[in-house]
PDB file of C-alpha atoms in Angstrom:
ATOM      1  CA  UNK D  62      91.415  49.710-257.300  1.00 68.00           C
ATOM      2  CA  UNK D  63      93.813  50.653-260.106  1.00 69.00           C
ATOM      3  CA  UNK D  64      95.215  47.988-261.798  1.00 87.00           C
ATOM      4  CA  UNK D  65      98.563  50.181-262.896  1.00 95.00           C
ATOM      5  CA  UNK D  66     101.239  51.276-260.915  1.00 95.00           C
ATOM      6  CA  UNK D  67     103.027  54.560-261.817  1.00 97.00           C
ATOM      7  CA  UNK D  68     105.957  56.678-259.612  1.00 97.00           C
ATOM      8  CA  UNK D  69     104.448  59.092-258.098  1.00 96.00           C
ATOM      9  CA  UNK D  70     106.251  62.043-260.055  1.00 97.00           C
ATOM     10  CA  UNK D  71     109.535  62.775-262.480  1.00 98.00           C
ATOM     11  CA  UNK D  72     111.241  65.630-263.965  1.00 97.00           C
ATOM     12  CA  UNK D  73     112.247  66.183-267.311  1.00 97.00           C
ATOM     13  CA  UNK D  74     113.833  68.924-268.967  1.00 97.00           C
ATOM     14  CA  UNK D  75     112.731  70.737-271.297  1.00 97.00           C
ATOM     15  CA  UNK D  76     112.970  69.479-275.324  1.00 97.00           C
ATOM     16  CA  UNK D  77     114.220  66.194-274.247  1.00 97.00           C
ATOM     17  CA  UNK D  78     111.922  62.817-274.365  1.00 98.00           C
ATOM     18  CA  UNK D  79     109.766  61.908-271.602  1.00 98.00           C
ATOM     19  CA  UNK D  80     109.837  58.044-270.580  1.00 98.00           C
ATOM     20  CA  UNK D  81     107.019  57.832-268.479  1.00 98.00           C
ATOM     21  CA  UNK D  82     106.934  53.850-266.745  1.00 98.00           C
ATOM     22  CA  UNK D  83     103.688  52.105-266.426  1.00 97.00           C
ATOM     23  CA  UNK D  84     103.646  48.225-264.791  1.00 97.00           C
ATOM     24  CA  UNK D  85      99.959  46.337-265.339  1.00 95.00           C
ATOM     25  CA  UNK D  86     101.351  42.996-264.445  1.00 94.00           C
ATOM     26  CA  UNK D  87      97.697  41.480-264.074  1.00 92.00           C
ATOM     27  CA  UNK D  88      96.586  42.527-267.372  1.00 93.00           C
ATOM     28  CA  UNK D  89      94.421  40.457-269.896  1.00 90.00           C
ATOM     29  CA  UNK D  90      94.594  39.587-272.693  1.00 88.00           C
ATOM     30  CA  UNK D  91      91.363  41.608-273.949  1.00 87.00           C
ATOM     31  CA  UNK D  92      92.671  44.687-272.069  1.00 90.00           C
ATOM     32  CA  UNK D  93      93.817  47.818-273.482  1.00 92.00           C
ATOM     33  CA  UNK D  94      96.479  50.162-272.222  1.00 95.00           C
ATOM     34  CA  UNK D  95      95.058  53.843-272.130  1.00 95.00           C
ATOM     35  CA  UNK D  96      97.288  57.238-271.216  1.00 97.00           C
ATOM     36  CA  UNK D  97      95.425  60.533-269.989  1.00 97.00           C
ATOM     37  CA  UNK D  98      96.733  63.147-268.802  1.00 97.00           C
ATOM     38  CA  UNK D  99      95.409  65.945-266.802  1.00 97.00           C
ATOM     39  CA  UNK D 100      97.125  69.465-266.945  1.00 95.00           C
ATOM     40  CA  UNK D 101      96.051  71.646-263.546  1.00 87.00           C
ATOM     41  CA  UNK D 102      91.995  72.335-263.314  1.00 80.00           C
ATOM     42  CA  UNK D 103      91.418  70.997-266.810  1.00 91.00           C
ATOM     43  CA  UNK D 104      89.608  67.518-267.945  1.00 95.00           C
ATOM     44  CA  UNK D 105      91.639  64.514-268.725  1.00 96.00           C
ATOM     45  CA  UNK D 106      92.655  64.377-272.428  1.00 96.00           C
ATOM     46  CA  UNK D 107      93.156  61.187-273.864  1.00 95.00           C
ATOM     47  CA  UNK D 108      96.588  60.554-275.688  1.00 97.00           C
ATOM     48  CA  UNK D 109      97.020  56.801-277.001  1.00 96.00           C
ATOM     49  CA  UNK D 110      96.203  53.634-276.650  1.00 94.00           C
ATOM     50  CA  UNK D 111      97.687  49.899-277.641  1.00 94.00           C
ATOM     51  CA  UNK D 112      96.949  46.339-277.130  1.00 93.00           C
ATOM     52  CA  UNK D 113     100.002  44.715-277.766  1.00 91.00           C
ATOM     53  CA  UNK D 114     102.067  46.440-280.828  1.00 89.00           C
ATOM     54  CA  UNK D 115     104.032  49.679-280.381  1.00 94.00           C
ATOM     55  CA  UNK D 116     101.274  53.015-281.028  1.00 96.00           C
ATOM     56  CA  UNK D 117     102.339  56.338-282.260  1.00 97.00           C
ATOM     57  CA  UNK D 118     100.460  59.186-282.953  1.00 96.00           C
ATOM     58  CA  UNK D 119     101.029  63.284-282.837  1.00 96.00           C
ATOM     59  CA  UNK D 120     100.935  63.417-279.341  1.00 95.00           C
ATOM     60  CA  UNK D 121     103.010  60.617-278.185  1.00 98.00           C
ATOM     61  CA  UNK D 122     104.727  56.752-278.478  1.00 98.00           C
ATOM     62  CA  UNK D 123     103.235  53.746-276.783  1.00 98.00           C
ATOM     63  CA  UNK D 124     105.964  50.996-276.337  1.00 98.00           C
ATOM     64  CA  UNK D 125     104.234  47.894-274.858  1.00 97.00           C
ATOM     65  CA  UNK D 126     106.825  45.023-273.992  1.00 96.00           C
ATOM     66  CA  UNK D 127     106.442  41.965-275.140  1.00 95.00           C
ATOM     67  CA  UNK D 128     104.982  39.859-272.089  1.00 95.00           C
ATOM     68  CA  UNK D 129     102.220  43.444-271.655  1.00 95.00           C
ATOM     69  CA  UNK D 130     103.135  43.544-268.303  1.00 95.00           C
ATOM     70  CA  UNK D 131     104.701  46.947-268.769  1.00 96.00           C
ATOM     71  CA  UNK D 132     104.304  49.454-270.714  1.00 97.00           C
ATOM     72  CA  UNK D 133     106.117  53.652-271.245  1.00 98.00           C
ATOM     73  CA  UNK D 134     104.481  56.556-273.076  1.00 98.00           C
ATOM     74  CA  UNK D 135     107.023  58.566-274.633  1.00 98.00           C
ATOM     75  CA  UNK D 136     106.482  62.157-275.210  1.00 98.00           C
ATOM     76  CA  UNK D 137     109.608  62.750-277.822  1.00 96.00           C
ATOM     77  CA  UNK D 138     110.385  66.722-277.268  1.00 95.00           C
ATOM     78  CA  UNK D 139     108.683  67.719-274.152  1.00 97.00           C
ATOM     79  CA  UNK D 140     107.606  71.239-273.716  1.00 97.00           C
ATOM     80  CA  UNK D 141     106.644  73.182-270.512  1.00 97.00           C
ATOM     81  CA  UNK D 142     102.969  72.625-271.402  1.00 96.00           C
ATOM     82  CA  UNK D 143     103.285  69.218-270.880  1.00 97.00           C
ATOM     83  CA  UNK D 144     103.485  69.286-267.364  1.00 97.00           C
ATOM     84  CA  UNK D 145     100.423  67.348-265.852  1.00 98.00           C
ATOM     85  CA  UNK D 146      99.602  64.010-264.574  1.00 97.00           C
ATOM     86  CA  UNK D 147      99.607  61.319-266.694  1.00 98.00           C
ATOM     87  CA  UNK D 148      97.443  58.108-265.754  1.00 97.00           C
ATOM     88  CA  UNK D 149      98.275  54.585-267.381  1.00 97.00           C
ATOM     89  CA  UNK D 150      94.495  52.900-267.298  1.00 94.00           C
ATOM     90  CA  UNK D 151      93.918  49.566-268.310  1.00 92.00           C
ATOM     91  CA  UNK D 152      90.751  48.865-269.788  1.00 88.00           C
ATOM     92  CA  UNK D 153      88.840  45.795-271.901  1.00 81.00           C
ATOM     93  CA  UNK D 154      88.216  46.315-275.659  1.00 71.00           C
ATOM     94  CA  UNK D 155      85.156  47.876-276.231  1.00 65.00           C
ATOM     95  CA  UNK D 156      84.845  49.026-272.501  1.00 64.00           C
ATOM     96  CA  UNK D 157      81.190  48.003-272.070  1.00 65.00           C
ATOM     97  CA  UNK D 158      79.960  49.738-269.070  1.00 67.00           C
ATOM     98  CA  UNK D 159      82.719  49.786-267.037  1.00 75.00           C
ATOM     99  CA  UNK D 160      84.312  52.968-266.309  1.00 84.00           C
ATOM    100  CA  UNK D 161      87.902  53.913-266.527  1.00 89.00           C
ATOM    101  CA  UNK D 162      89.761  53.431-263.060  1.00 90.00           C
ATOM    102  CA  UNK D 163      92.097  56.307-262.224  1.00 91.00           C
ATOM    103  CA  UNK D 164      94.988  55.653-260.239  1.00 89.00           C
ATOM    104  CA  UNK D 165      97.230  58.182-258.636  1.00 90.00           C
ATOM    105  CA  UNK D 166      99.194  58.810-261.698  1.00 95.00           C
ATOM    106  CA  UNK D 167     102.450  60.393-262.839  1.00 97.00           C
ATOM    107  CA  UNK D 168     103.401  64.267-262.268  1.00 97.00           C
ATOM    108  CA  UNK D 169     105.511  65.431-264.980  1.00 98.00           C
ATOM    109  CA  UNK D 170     107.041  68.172-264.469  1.00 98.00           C
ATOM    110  CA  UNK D 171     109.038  69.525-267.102  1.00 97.00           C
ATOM    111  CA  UNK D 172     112.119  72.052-266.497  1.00 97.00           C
ATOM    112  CA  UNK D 173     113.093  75.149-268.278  1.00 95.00           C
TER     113      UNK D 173
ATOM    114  CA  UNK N  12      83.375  69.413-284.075  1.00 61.00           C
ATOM    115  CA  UNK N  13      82.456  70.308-280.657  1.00 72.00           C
ATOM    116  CA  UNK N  14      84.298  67.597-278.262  1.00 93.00           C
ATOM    117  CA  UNK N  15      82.515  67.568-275.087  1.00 97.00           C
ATOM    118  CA  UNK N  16      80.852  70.383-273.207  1.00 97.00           C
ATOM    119  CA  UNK N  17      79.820  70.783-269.698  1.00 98.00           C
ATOM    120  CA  UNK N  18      77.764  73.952-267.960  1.00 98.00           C
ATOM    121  CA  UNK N  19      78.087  75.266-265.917  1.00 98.00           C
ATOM    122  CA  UNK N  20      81.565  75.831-264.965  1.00 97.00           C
ATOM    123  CA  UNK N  21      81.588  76.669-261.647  1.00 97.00           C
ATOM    124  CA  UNK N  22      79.050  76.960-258.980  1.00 97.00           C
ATOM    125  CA  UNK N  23      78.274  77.467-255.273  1.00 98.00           C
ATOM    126  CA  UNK N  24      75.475  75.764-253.491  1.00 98.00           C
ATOM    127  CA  UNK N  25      74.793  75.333-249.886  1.00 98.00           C
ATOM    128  CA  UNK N  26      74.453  72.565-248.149  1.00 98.00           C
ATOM    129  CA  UNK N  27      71.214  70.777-248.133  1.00 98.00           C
ATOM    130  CA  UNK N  28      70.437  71.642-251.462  1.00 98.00           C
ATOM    131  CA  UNK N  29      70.537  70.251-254.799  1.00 98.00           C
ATOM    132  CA  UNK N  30      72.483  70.664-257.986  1.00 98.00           C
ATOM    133  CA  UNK N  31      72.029  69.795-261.699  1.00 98.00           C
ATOM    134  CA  UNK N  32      75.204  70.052-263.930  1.00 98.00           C
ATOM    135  CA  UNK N  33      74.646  69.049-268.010  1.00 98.00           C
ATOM    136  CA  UNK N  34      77.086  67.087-270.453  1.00 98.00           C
ATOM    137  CA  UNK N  35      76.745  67.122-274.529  1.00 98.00           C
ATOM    138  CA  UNK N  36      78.481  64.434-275.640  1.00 97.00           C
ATOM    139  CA  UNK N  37      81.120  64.391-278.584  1.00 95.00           C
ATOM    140  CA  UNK N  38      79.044  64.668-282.134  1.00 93.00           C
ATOM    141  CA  UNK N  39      78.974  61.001-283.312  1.00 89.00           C
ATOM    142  CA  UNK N  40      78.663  59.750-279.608  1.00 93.00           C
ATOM    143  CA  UNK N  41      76.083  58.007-277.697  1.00 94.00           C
ATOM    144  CA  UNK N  42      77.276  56.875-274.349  1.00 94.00           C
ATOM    145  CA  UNK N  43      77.805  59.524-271.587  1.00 96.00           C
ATOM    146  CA  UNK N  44      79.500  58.379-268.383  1.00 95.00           C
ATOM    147  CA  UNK N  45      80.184  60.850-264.939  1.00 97.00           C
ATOM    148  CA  UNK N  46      82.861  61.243-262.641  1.00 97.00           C
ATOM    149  CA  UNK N  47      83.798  62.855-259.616  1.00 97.00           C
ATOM    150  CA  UNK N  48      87.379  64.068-258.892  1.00 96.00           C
ATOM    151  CA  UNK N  49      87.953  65.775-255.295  1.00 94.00           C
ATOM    152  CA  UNK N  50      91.044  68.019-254.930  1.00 91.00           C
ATOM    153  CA  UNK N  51      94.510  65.695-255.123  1.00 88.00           C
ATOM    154  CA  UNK N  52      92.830  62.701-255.895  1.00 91.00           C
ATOM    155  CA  UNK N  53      92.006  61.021-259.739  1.00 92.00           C
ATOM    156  CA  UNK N  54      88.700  60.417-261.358  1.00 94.00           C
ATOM    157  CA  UNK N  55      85.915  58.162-259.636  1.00 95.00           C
ATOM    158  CA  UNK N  56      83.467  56.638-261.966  1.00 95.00           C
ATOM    159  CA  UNK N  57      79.419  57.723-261.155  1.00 97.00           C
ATOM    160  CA  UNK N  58      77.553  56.009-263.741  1.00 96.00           C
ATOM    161  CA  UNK N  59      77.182  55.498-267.272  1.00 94.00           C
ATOM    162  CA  UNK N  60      74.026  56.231-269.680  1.00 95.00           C
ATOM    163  CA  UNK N  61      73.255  54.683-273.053  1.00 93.00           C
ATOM    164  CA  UNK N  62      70.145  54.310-274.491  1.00 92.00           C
ATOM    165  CA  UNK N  63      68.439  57.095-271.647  1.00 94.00           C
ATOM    166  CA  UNK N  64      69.397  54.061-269.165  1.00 95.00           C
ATOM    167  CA  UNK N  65      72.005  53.864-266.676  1.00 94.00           C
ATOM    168  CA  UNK N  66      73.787  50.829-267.476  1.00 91.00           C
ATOM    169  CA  UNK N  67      76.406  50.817-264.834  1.00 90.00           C
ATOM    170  CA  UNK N  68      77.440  52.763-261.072  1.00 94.00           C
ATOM    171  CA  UNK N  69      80.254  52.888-259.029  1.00 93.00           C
ATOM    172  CA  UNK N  70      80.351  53.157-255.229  1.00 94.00           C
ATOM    173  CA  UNK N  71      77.930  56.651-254.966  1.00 97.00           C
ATOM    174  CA  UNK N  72      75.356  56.634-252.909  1.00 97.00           C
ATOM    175  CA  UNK N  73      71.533  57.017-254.541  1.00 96.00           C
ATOM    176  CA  UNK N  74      71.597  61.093-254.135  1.00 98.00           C
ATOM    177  CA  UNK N  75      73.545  61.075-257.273  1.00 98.00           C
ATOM    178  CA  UNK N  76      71.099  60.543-260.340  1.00 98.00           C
ATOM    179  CA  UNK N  77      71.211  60.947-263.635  1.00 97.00           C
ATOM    180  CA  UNK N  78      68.919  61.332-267.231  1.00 97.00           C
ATOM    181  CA  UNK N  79      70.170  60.773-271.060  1.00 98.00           C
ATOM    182  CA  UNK N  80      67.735  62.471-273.264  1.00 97.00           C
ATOM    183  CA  UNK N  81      67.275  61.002-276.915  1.00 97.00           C
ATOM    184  CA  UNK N  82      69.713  63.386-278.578  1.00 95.00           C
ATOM    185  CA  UNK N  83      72.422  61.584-275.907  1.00 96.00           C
ATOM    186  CA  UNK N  84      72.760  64.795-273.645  1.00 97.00           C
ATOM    187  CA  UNK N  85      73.262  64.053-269.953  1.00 98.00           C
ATOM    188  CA  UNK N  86      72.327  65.523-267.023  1.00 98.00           C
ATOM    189  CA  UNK N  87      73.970  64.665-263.417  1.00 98.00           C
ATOM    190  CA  UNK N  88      72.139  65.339-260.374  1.00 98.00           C
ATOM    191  CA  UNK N  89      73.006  65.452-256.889  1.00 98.00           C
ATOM    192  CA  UNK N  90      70.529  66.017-254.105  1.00 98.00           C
ATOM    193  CA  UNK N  91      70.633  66.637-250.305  1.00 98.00           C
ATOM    194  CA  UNK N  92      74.554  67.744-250.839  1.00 98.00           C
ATOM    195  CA  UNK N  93      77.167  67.337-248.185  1.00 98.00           C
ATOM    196  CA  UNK N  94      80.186  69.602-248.087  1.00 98.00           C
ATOM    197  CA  UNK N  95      82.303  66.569-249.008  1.00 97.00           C
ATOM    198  CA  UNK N  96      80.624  66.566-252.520  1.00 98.00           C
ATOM    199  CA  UNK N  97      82.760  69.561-253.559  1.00 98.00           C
ATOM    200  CA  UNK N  98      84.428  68.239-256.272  1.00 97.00           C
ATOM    201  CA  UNK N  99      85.145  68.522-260.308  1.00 97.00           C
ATOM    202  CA  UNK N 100      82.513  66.647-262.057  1.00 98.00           C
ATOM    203  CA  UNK N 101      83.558  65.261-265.353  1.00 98.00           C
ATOM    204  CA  UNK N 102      81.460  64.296-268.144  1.00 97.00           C
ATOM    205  CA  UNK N 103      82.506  61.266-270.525  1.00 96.00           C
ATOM    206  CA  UNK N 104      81.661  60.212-273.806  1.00 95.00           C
ATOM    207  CA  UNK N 105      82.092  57.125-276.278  1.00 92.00           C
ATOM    208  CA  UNK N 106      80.733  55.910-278.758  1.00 89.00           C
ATOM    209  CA  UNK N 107      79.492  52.420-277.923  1.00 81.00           C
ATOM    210  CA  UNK N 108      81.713  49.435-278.729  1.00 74.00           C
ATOM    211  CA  UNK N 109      84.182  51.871-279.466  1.00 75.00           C
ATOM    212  CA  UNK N 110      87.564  52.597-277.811  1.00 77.00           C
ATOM    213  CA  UNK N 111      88.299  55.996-276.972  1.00 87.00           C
ATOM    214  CA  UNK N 112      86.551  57.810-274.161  1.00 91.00           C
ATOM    215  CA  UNK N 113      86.844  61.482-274.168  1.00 94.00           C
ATOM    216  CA  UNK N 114      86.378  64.209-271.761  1.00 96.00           C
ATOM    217  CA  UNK N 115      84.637  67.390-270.575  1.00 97.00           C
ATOM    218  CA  UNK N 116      86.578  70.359-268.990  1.00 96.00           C
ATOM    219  CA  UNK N 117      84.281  69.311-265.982  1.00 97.00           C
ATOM    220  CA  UNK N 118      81.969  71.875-264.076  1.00 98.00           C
ATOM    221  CA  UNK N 119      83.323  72.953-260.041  1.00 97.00           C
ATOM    222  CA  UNK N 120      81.469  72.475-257.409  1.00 98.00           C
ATOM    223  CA  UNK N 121      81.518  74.053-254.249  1.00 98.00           C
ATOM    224  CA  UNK N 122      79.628  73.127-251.130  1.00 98.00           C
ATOM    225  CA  UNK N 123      79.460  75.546-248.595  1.00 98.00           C
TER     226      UNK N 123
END
């Protein structure tokens, strides 16, 4: 089982920032926050990932709270190609052989 | 740099018979893990290769195999196939020890 919870979907419009919530309440403290997202019939791209400090990159902003219970992915000026599902995976550094556990994710949806 | 490519795209097979779908991983990368994802649902972890060894499975039963060769391509294959093995297969690569997984555009499969 998934060890993230995510709503189910949100709306955004269009050139504003995207605050997508992500709660991993059982985390460790060897365990990385990951965000993919998956845009309709197309792989999973991998955006950005943190262990404890806030992560930035092109893409996207990972703000991890303090306690790394929570976490949100910001995308800053959302366009219409950034509708997909997002997925907040929790994973431990290195990986080893575990694979990455998918929950349900987010749908973005992002409005003209 | 080639990410990670998958062939074919889509295919049809019957039921009863058996598939083989191939996976290059990312240059620089030598760990190759599979996934299934059925329509509406996220990612569920096959197995993962390094070293031409599976090193770890999830909950699929032993008609899904796999091979690494020694230049780290993959292949996943599924024998004896039920209709309810239509899915996108993803193919997943790392390099080992590191962080970021990255993904395939995945090949369809369609049972009929």
């Amino acid at each position: 089982d998934a060890k993230t919870t995510q709503p189910t979907s949100m709306d955004c419009a269009e050139g504003r920032a995207a605050n997508l919530p992500c709660n991993h309440s059982t985390i460790s403290g060897n365990e990385y926050v990951y965000w993919y997202r998956q845009i309709h019939s197309q792989g999973p791209q991998y955006i950005i990932h943190g262990l404890k400090n806030n992560e930035t990159n092109e893409m996207a902003s990972l703000i991890i709270t303090e306690d790394r219970k929570s976490s949100t992915l910001i995308l800053p000026h959302a366009t219409l190609r950034d509708t997909a599902v997002y997925y907040c995976i929790v994973r431990a550094a290195g990986g080893g052989a575990d694979g990455l556990t998918f929950g349900k994710g987010t749908h973005l949806i992002i409005q003209p | 740099d080639a990410g990670v490519t998958q062939s074919p795209t889509h295919l049809i097979k019957t039921r009863g018979q058996q598939v083989t779908l191939r996976c290059s991983p990312k240059s620089g990368h030598d760990t190759v893990s599979w996934y299934q994802q059925a329509l509406g649902q996220g990612p569920q972890f096959i197995f993962q290769y390094y070293e031409e060894e599976e090193r770890q499975r999830g909950n699929f039963p032993d008609r899904f195999s796999g091979h690494q060769f020694p230049n780290y391509s993959s292949e996943l294959n599924v024998n004896a196939l039920l209709l309810g093995d239509s899915a996108l297969y993803l193919c997943a690569s790392s390099y080992t020890g590191g962080n970021t997984i990255y993904f395939g555009e995945g090949s369809w499969l369609t049972v009929v």
